[in-house]
């Protein structure tokens, strides 16, 4: 169901050899209490028949790429076709609760905040789980970086970003890199006027075997280490260009960040109930 009083929303979903995940993803989107006005799925050169499962779906805009270019390329293609007031980047194997989009858009509408941030349950790394207990609007630039720890956790899937913000600052994802959303999210949260934290909107970040972030080969390990350093260097460059003197969790507030991770690791066994619907 679409609620007319809320801003319009475009959801952008990269898809690569995800045939096993497509039915569940479509069902999840269709049981949302607020239906996104535009759902763009970018098939990134799949070889497992994924596009066959998506062609003809009446509520899906399918973009088919001939070659596999990676999530950054797929997201950039999606942005070129986006028409919604807000953008959500969703990974096809992850999960959101059924009130996710309604809660996020209502928080923006009712508080006047420019960007919304959801809670995230990190399946592979419980210390990176973050659940918000209350709705809070954060306007101070450094506080925005601190409340989200975006300098350490760049997951673009946590946010509803205004399309206008992305276009005004020419924000794109860098192709060919892992952790490509860290510089994107860092820049977006710096440029936004304010963010609102949204209890009741939860994102389950699923650990998928065989993904580029889970592969255990020496080559994959070296690539992750190289791209992690590259992402950190990029946010330090952005910080220098924008005159940002502190990046919480990176160049400041390291002890609070460490304590947060320890607390989340201790809470992890008690957070299983949060994933029942996800």
Coordinates of N, CA, C and O in Angstrom, one line a residue, residues 119 130-136 197-200:
X119 N 18.1 1.0 12.1 CA 18.9 0.0 12.9 C 19.3 -1.1 12.0 O 18.7 -1.4 11.0
X130 N 23.6 -2.2 15.4 CA 23.2 -1.0 16.0 C 21.7 -0.9 15.9 O 21.1 -0.8 14.8
X131 N 21.0 -0.9 17.1 CA 19.6 -0.7 17.2 C 19.3 0.5 17.9 O 19.8 0.8 19.0
X132 N 18.5 1.4 17.3 CA 18.1 2.7 18.0 C 16.9 2.5 18.9 O 15.9 2.0 18.4
X133 N 17.0 2.9 20.1 CA 15.9 2.8 21.1 C 14.9 4.0 21.0 O 13.8 3.9 21.5
X134 N 15.3 5.1 20.3 CA 14.4 6.2 20.3 C 14.7 7.0 19.0 O 15.8 6.9 18.4
X135 N 13.7 7.7 18.6 CA 13.8 8.6 17.4 C 14.6 9.9 17.9 O 14.2 10.5 18.8
X136 N 15.6 10.2 17.1 CA 16.4 11.4 17.5 C 16.9 12.1 16.2 O 17.3 11.4 15.3
X197 N 17.3 9.1 13.5 CA 17.4 7.7 13.8 C 16.0 7.1 14.0 O 15.2 7.7 14.6
X198 N 15.8 5.9 13.5 CA 14.5 5.4 13.3 C 14.4 4.0 14.1 O 14.8 3.0 13.5
X199 N 13.8 4.0 15.3 CA 13.5 2.7 15.9 C 12.3 2.1 15.2 O 11.4 2.8 14.7
X200 N 12.3 0.8 15.1 CA 11.2 0.1 14.4 C 11.5 -0.2 12.9 O 10.7 -0.9 12.3

